[in-house]
């Protein structure tokens, strides 16, 4: 049975990936920061027949990540798929007006957190000459949009790190996918607007956004592609979104 490690599995895309991969017969290592929520999700999945192990730590905390992975039982050490999903946007402000603390949290989570897990998990994949890293990038990494500055930069970094890793692994059978969603209705915008639900809802007004499930379907497709097929990069947009800044909001569905 193959094992998938998902960071940020307590909400949105990560949570949807947990259900999709479990339904497809993978066993799961689920990471998150909220221990109660993690346990609740694990027990729901176990109730549906899934095999689940939880690892509660903040991906920014390198030492905690190291410890958690080192403590994995021997029969859980073989990770087949790593989904580097944990991430966030904080604020939507001009670059010369943004909050330093928001910038630090985004850079530390979206870039350094992703690197932490990559550094800890990929050596085992190289040793086994088998594995798959799926990084959750974003349309925001393709081009900056108004007030997106630092968040867009972190997702541009995810693209560079995915491309770099793919080059460094080209001599192995380990695959790397940069999965870049557009608007997905999750807790993402609530977090971005520091809990302001009305502002968050406005992001999806007049358009049918993607769901976490839509993105999980693509992640699973990439993971299940034949071994010689590497889905290197995928941009997934809602039908009425054309780019990070072109969104038609009088959608017919
Ligand atoms: P959610 O806010 O619904 O989920 C984010 C998840 O990441 C939560 O489980 C959150 O846990 C976790 N997380 C955040 N910071 C950390 C951390 N330091 N350590 C461990 N876990 C953490 O948003 P999405 O599902 O939408 O976001 C998932 C990924 O998808 C992100 O990388 C995001 O940038 C990306 N993305 C999202 C898009 C969208 O429109 N929604 C579009 C493109 C990309 P907690 O509850 O503890 O914060
Ligand atoms: C999340 C999608 O367009 O809000 O990465 O940046 S967007």
mmCIF file of C-alpha atoms and ligand atoms in Angstrom, residues 7-15 31-34 57-60 84-89 109-110 136-140 151 155 179-189 191 204, ligand 1:
data_model
loop_
_atom_site.group_PDB
_atom_site.id
_atom_site.type_symbol
_atom_site.label_atom_id
_atom_site.label_comp_id
_atom_site.label_asym_id
_atom_site.label_seq_id
_atom_site.Cartn_x
_atom_site.Cartn_y
_atom_site.Cartn_z
ATOM 1 C CA UNK A 7 1.036 18.935 4.922
ATOM 2 C CA UNK A 8 -1.735 21.302 5.976
ATOM 3 C CA UNK A 9 -4.318 18.528 5.857
ATOM 4 C CA UNK A 10 -6.782 20.099 8.306
ATOM 5 C CA UNK A 11 -8.589 22.267 5.742
ATOM 6 C CA UNK A 12 -9.301 22.993 2.083
ATOM 7 C CA UNK A 13 -7.124 21.415 -0.590
ATOM 8 C CA UNK A 14 -5.052 19.342 1.856
ATOM 9 C CA UNK A 15 -8.167 17.904 3.473
ATOM 10 C CA UNK A 31 0.197 16.972 9.101
ATOM 11 C CA UNK A 32 -1.420 20.035 10.635
ATOM 12 C CA UNK A 33 -1.061 22.447 13.517
ATOM 13 C CA UNK A 34 -4.396 21.780 15.199
ATOM 14 C CA UNK A 57 3.718 20.252 13.870
ATOM 15 C CA UNK A 58 4.170 23.631 12.245
ATOM 16 C CA UNK A 59 6.018 23.192 8.943
ATOM 17 C CA UNK A 60 8.060 26.311 9.794
ATOM 18 C CA UNK A 84 3.600 20.094 0.048
ATOM 19 C CA UNK A 85 0.289 21.888 0.547
ATOM 20 C CA UNK A 86 0.545 23.854 3.821
ATOM 21 C CA UNK A 87 0.512 27.507 2.904
ATOM 22 C CA UNK A 88 -1.269 30.800 3.221
ATOM 23 C CA UNK A 89 -1.732 34.343 2.061
ATOM 24 C CA UNK A 109 5.522 28.771 5.498
ATOM 25 C CA UNK A 110 5.172 28.780 1.712
ATOM 26 C CA UNK A 136 0.853 23.221 -4.390
ATOM 27 C CA UNK A 137 1.892 26.333 -6.282
ATOM 28 C CA UNK A 138 -0.579 28.850 -7.663
ATOM 29 C CA UNK A 139 -1.616 30.919 -10.638
ATOM 30 C CA UNK A 140 -0.241 33.677 -8.383
ATOM 31 C CA UNK A 151 2.228 36.004 -1.740
ATOM 32 C CA UNK A 155 4.374 30.980 -5.264
ATOM 33 C CA UNK A 179 0.103 22.015 -9.220
ATOM 34 C CA UNK A 180 -1.083 25.601 -9.659
ATOM 35 C CA UNK A 181 -4.715 26.324 -8.773
ATOM 36 C CA UNK A 182 -6.595 29.532 -9.430
ATOM 37 C CA UNK A 183 -9.503 30.554 -7.209
ATOM 38 C CA UNK A 184 -10.424 27.687 -4.879
ATOM 39 C CA UNK A 185 -13.054 28.297 -2.222
ATOM 40 C CA UNK A 186 -11.477 27.132 1.031
ATOM 41 C CA UNK A 187 -10.463 28.892 4.211
ATOM 42 C CA UNK A 188 -7.727 30.629 2.184
ATOM 43 C CA UNK A 189 -9.418 34.040 1.867
ATOM 44 C CA UNK A 191 -7.048 33.623 6.513
ATOM 45 C CA UNK A 204 -15.758 34.372 -4.989
HETATM 46 P P1 LIG B 1 -6.836 26.584 3.770
HETATM 47 O O1 LIG B 1 -6.610 27.791 4.596
HETATM 48 O O2 LIG B 1 -8.198 26.021 3.685
HETATM 49 O O3 LIG B 1 -5.837 25.438 4.213
HETATM 50 C C1 LIG B 1 -4.490 25.698 4.507
HETATM 51 C C2 LIG B 1 -3.943 24.552 5.317
HETATM 52 O O4 LIG B 1 -2.547 24.769 5.549
HETATM 53 C C3 LIG B 1 -4.616 24.453 6.696
HETATM 54 O O5 LIG B 1 -4.727 23.102 7.039
HETATM 55 C C4 LIG B 1 -3.612 25.185 7.575
HETATM 56 O O6 LIG B 1 -3.694 24.824 8.943
HETATM 57 C C5 LIG B 1 -2.322 24.673 6.966
HETATM 58 N N1 LIG B 1 -1.175 25.456 7.388
HETATM 59 C C6 LIG B 1 -0.965 26.786 7.261
HETATM 60 N N2 LIG B 1 0.207 27.119 7.807
HETATM 61 C C7 LIG B 1 0.753 25.981 8.303
HETATM 62 C C8 LIG B 1 1.939 25.680 8.982
HETATM 63 N N3 LIG B 1 2.835 26.638 9.265
HETATM 64 N N4 LIG B 1 2.183 24.395 9.338
HETATM 65 C C9 LIG B 1 1.308 23.422 9.066
HETATM 66 N N5 LIG B 1 0.146 23.648 8.423
HETATM 67 C C10 LIG B 1 -0.128 24.914 8.050
HETATM 68 O O7 LIG B 1 -6.322 27.002 2.309
HETATM 69 P P2 LIG B 1 -6.142 26.156 0.964
HETATM 70 O O8 LIG B 1 -6.542 24.750 1.133
HETATM 71 O O9 LIG B 1 -6.753 26.942 -0.099
HETATM 72 O O10 LIG B 1 -4.558 26.267 0.796
HETATM 73 C C11 LIG B 1 -3.715 25.146 0.603
HETATM 74 C C12 LIG B 1 -2.598 25.522 -0.348
HETATM 75 O O11 LIG B 1 -3.147 25.857 -1.607
HETATM 76 C C13 LIG B 1 -1.774 26.741 0.085
HETATM 77 O O12 LIG B 1 -0.412 26.480 -0.185
HETATM 78 C C14 LIG B 1 -2.291 27.846 -0.817
HETATM 79 O O13 LIG B 1 -1.338 28.854 -1.031
HETATM 80 C C15 LIG B 1 -2.583 27.061 -2.069
HETATM 81 N N6 LIG B 1 -3.493 27.673 -3.021
HETATM 82 C C16 LIG B 1 -4.769 28.013 -2.644
HETATM 83 C C17 LIG B 1 -5.627 28.577 -3.566
HETATM 84 C C18 LIG B 1 -7.005 29.039 -3.210
HETATM 85 O O14 LIG B 1 -7.584 29.835 -3.980
HETATM 86 N N7 LIG B 1 -7.596 28.596 -2.131
HETATM 87 C C19 LIG B 1 -5.194 28.757 -4.958
HETATM 88 C C20 LIG B 1 -3.844 28.401 -5.217
HETATM 89 C C21 LIG B 1 -3.044 27.847 -4.287
HETATM 90 P P3 LIG B 1 -4.191 25.870 10.061
HETATM 91 O O15 LIG B 1 -5.673 25.733 10.067
HETATM 92 O O16 LIG B 1 -3.508 25.388 11.292
HETATM 93 O O17 LIG B 1 -3.738 27.238 9.633
#
